[in-house]
mmCIF file of C-alpha atoms in Angstrom:
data_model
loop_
_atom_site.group_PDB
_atom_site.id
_atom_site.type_symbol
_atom_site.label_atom_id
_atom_site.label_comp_id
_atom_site.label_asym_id
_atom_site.label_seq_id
_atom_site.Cartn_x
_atom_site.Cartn_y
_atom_site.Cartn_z
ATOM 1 C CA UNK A 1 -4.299 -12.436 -14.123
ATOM 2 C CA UNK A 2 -0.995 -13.864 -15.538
ATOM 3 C CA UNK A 3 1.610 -10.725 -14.827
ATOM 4 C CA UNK A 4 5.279 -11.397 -16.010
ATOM 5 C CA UNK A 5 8.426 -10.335 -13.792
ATOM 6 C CA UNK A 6 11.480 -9.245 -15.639
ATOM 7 C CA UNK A 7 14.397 -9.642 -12.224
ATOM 8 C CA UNK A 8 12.077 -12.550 -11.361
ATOM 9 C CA UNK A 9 14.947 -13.571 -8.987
ATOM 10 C CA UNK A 10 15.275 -10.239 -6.977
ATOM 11 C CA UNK A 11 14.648 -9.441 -3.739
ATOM 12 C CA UNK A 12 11.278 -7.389 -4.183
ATOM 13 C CA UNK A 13 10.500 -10.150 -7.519
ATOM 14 C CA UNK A 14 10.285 -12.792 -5.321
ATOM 15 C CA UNK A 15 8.111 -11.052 -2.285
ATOM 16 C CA UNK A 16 6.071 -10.101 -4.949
ATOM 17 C CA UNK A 17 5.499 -13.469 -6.685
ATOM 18 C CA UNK A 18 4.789 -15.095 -3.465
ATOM 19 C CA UNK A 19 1.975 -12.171 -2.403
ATOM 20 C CA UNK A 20 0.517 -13.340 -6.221
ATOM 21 C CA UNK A 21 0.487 -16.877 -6.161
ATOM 22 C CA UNK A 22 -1.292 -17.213 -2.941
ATOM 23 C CA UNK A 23 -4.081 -14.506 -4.450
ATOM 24 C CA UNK A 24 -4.636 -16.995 -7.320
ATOM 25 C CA UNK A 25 -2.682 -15.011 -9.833
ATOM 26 C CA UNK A 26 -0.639 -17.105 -12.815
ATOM 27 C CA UNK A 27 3.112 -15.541 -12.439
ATOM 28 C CA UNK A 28 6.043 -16.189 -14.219
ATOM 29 C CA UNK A 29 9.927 -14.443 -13.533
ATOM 30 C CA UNK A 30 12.155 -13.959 -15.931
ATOM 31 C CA UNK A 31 15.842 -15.001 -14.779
ATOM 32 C CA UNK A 32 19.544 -14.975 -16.528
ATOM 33 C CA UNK A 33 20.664 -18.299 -14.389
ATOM 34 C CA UNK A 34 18.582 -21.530 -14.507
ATOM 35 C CA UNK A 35 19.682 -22.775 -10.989
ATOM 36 C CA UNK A 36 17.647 -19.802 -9.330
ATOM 37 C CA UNK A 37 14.549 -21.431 -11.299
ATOM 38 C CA UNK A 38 14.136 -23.394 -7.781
ATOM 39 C CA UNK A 39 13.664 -20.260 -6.036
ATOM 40 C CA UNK A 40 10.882 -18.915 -8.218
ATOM 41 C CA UNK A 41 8.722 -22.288 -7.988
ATOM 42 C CA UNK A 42 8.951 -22.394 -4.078
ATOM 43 C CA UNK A 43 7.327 -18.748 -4.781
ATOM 44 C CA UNK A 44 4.963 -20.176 -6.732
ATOM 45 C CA UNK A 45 6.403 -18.575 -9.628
ATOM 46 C CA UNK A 46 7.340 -20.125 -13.442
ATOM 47 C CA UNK A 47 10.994 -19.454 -14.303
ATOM 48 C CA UNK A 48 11.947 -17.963 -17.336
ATOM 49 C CA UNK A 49 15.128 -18.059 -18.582
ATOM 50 C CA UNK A 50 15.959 -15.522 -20.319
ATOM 51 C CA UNK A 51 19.347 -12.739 -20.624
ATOM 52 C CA UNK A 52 17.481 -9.418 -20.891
ATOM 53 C CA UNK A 53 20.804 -8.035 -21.726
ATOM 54 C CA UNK A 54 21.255 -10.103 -25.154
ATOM 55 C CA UNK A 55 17.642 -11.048 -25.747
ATOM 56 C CA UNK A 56 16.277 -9.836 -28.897
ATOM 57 C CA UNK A 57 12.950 -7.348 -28.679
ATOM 58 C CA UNK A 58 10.579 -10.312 -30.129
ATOM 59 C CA UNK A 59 12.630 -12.859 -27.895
ATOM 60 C CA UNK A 60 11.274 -11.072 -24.961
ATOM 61 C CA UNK A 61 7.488 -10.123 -26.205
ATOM 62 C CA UNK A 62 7.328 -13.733 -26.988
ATOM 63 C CA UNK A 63 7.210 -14.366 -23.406
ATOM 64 C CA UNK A 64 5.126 -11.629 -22.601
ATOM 65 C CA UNK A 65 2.344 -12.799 -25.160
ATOM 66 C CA UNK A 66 -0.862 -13.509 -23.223
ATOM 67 C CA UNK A 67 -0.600 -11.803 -20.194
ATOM 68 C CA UNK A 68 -2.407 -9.273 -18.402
ATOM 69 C CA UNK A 69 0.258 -7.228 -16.896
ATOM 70 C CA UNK A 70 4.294 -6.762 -16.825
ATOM 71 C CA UNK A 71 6.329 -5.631 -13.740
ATOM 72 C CA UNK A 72 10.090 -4.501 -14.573
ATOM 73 C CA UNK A 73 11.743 -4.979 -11.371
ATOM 74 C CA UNK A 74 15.505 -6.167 -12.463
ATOM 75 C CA UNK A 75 18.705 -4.577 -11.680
ATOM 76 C CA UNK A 76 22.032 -4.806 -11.836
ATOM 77 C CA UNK A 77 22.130 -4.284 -8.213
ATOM 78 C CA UNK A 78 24.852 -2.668 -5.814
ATOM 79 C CA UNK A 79 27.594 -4.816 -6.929
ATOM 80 C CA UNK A 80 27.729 -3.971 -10.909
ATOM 81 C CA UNK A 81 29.742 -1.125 -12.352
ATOM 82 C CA UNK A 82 29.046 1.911 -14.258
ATOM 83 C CA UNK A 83 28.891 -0.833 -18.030
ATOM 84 C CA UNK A 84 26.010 -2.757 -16.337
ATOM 85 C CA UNK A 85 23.856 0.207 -14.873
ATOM 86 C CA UNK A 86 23.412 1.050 -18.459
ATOM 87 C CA UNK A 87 22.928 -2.334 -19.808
ATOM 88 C CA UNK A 88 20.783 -3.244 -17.263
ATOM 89 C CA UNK A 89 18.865 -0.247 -15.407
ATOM 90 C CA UNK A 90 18.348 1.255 -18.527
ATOM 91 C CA UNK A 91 19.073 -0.908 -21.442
ATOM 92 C CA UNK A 92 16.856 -3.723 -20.298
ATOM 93 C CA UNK A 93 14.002 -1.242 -19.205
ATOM 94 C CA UNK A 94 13.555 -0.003 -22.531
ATOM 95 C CA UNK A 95 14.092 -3.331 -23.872
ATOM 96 C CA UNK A 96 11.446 -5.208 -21.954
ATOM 97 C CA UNK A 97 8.977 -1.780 -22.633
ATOM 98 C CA UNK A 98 9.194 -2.316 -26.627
ATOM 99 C CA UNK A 99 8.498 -6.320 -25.898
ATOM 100 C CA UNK A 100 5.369 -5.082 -24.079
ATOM 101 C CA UNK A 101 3.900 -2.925 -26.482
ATOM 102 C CA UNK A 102 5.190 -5.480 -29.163
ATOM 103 C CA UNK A 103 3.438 -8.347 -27.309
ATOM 104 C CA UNK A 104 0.317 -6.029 -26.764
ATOM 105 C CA UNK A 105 0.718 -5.936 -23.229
ATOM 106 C CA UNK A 106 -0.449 -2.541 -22.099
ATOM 107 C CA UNK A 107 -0.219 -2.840 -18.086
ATOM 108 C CA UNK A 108 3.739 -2.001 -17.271
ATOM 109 C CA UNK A 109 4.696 -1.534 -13.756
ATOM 110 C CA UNK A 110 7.810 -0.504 -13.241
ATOM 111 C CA UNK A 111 10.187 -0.779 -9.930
ATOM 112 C CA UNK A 112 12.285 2.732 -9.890
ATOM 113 C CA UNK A 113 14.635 4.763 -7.870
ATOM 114 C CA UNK A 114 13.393 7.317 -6.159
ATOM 115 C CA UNK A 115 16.040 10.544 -7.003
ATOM 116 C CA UNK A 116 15.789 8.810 -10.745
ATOM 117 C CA UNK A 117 15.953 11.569 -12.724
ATOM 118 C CA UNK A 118 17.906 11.839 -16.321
ATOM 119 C CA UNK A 119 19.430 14.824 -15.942
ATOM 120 C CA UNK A 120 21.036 13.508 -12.017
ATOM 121 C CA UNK A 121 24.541 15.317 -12.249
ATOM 122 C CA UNK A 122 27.750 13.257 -11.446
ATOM 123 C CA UNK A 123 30.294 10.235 -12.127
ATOM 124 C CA UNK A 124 29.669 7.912 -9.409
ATOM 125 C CA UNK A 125 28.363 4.165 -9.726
ATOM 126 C CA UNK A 126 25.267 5.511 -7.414
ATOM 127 C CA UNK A 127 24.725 8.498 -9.896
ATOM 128 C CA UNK A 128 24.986 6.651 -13.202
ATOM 129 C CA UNK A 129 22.374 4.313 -11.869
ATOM 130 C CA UNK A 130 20.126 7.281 -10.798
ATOM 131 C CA UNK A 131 20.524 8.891 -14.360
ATOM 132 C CA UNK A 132 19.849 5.199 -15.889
ATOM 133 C CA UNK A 133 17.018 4.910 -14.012
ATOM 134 C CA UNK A 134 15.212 8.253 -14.706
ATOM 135 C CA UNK A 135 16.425 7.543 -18.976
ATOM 136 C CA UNK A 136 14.281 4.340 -18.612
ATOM 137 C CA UNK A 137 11.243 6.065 -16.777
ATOM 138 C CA UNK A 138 11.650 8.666 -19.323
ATOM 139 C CA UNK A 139 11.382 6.365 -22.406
ATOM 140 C CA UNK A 140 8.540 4.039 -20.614
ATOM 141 C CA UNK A 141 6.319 7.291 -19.787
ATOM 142 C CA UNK A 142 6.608 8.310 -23.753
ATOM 143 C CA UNK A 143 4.804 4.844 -24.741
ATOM 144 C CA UNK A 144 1.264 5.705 -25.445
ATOM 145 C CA UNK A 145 0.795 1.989 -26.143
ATOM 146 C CA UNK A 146 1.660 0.806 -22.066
ATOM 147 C CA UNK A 147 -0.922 2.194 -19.410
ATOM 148 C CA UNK A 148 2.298 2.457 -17.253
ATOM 149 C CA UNK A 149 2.629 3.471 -13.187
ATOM 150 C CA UNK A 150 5.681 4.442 -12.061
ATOM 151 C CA UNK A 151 7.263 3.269 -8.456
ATOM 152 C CA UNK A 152 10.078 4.740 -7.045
ATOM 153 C CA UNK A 153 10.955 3.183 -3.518
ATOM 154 C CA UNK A 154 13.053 4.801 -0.921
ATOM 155 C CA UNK A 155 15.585 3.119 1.052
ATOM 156 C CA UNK A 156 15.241 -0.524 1.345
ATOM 157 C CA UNK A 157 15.487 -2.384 3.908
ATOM 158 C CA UNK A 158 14.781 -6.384 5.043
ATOM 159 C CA UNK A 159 12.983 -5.415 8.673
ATOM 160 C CA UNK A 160 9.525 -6.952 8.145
ATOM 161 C CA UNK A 161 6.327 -5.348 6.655
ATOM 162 C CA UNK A 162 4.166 -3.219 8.798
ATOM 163 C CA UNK A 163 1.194 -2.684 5.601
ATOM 164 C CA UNK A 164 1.828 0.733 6.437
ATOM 165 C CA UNK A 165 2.890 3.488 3.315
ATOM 166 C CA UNK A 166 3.119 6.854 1.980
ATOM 167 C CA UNK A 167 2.206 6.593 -1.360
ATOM 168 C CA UNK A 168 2.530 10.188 -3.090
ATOM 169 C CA UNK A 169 3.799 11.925 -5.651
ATOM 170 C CA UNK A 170 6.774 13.220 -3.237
ATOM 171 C CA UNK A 171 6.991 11.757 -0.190
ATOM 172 C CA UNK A 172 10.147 13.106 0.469
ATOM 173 C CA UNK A 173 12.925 10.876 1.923
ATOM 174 C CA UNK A 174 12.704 7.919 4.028
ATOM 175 C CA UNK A 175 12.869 4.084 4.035
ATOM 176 C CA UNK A 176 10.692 1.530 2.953
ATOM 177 C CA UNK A 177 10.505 -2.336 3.706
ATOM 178 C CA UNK A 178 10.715 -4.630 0.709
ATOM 179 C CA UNK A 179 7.654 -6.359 1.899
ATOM 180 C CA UNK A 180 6.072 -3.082 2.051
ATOM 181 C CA UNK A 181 6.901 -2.638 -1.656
ATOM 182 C CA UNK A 182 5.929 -5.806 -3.100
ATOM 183 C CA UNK A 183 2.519 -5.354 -1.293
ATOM 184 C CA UNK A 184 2.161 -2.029 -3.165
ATOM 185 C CA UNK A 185 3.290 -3.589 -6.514
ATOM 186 C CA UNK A 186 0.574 -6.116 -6.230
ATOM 187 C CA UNK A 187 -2.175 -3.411 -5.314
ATOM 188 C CA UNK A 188 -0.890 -1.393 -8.199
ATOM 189 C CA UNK A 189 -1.361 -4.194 -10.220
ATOM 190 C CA UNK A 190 -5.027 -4.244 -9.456
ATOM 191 C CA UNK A 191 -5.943 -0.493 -9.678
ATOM 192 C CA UNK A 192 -5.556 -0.119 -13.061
ATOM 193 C CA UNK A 193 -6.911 4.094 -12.488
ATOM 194 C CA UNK A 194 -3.181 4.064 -11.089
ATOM 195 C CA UNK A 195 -1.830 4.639 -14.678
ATOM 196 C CA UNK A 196 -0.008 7.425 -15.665
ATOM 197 C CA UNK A 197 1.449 8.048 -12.058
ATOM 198 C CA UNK A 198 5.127 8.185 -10.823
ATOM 199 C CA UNK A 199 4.765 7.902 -7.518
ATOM 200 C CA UNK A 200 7.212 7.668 -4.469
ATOM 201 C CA UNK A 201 6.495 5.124 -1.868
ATOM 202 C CA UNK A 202 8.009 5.272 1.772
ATOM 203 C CA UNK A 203 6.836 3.701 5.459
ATOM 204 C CA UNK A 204 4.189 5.534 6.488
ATOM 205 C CA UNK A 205 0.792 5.511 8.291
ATOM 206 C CA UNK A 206 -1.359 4.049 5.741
ATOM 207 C CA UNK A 207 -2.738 1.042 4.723
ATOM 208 C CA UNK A 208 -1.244 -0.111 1.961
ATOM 209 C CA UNK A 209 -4.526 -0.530 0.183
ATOM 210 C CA UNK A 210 -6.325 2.798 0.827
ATOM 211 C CA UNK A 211 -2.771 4.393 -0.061
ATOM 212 C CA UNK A 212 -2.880 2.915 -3.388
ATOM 213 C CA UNK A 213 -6.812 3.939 -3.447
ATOM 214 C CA UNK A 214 -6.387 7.251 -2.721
ATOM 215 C CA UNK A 215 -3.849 8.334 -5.412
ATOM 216 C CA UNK A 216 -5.782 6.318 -8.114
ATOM 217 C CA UNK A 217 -6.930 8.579 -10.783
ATOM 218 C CA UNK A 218 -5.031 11.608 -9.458
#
């Protein structure tokens, strides 16, 4: 498959990239800064450059022409303000969905939040980015033209991957490795029956693999 990585420089992006290079997969990352283009080829990955936050909706499905599947996984991250959660969390989502179905890419994977929720009540940087967040799911999940599977991760953390998940609708609370995450991006990526899910993914008991089995189709 060739699958396209908007954040192609982020933490999970680059786990992920690495998991589908070495499966024989053709992956390219989309980045705002041509010096992290190094990064991305030691992954295995071809840079992109492009600044999903002035990039026109063609400019972006003309990247995403001729592949199989798209992951969204950029972010502002923890260090932006309130401007940039919009711009980015949300903006860019919604963005980078229109290039999809513009492109005629129908796979769309998309890295949440899990609390994401539109209608999340408050004025703090944490809670903007929580109602961004839930906006873009709610826009991407109103495309009939994606087959789109939702992902919201608990707490991340660096510790290593254990393979082991709780992959559910609600798992409740709880951390998750990034490891952990990118493995379950890249299964998602292959179970195309996991369409139409939003599903929250935490450390668990269960093989990443028959997690990602067992909600497919549900």
């Amino acid at each position: 498959m060739r699958i396209v990585i908007a954040g192609g420089h982020g933490q999970i992006a680059l786990r992920l990239e690495r998991l589908l290079a070495a499966r024989g997969d053709e992956v390219a990352g989309i980045i705002r800064r041509a010096e992290q283009g190094d990064d991305l080829r030691q992954a295995g990955a071809e840079p992109v450059l492009l600044d999903l936050e002035s990039a026109s909706v063609e400019e972006v499905a003309e990247r995403l022409r001729g592949a199989d599947a798209v992951v969204f996984a950029a972010g502002a991250g923890p260090g932006s303000g309130v401007d940039r959660k919009d711009t980015v969390d949300r903006g860019a989502a919604v963005l980078f969905a229109d290039a999809a179905v513009r492109a005629g890419v129908r796979r769309y994977v998309v890295v949440s939040s899990m609390g994401a929720d539109p209608a999340h009540q408050g004025d703090g940087v944490f809670d903007v980015y929580l109602r961004a967040k839930g906006e873009a799911d709610a826009y991407v999940t109103g495309l009939d033209g994606l087959d789109w599977t939702v992902l919201r991760p608990g707490s991340l953390t660096n510790d290593a991957g254990t393979g082991l998940v709780r992959l559910e609708a609600h798992t409740g609370r709880g951390a998750v490795t990034r490891d952990d995450v990118a493995a379950v991006l890249a299964e998602l990526l292959d179970t195309s029956a996991t369409a139409g899910l939003v599903l929250e993914l935490v450390g668990g008991s269960t093989p990443v693999s028959v997690a990602v089995k067992s909600v497919a189709g549900n």
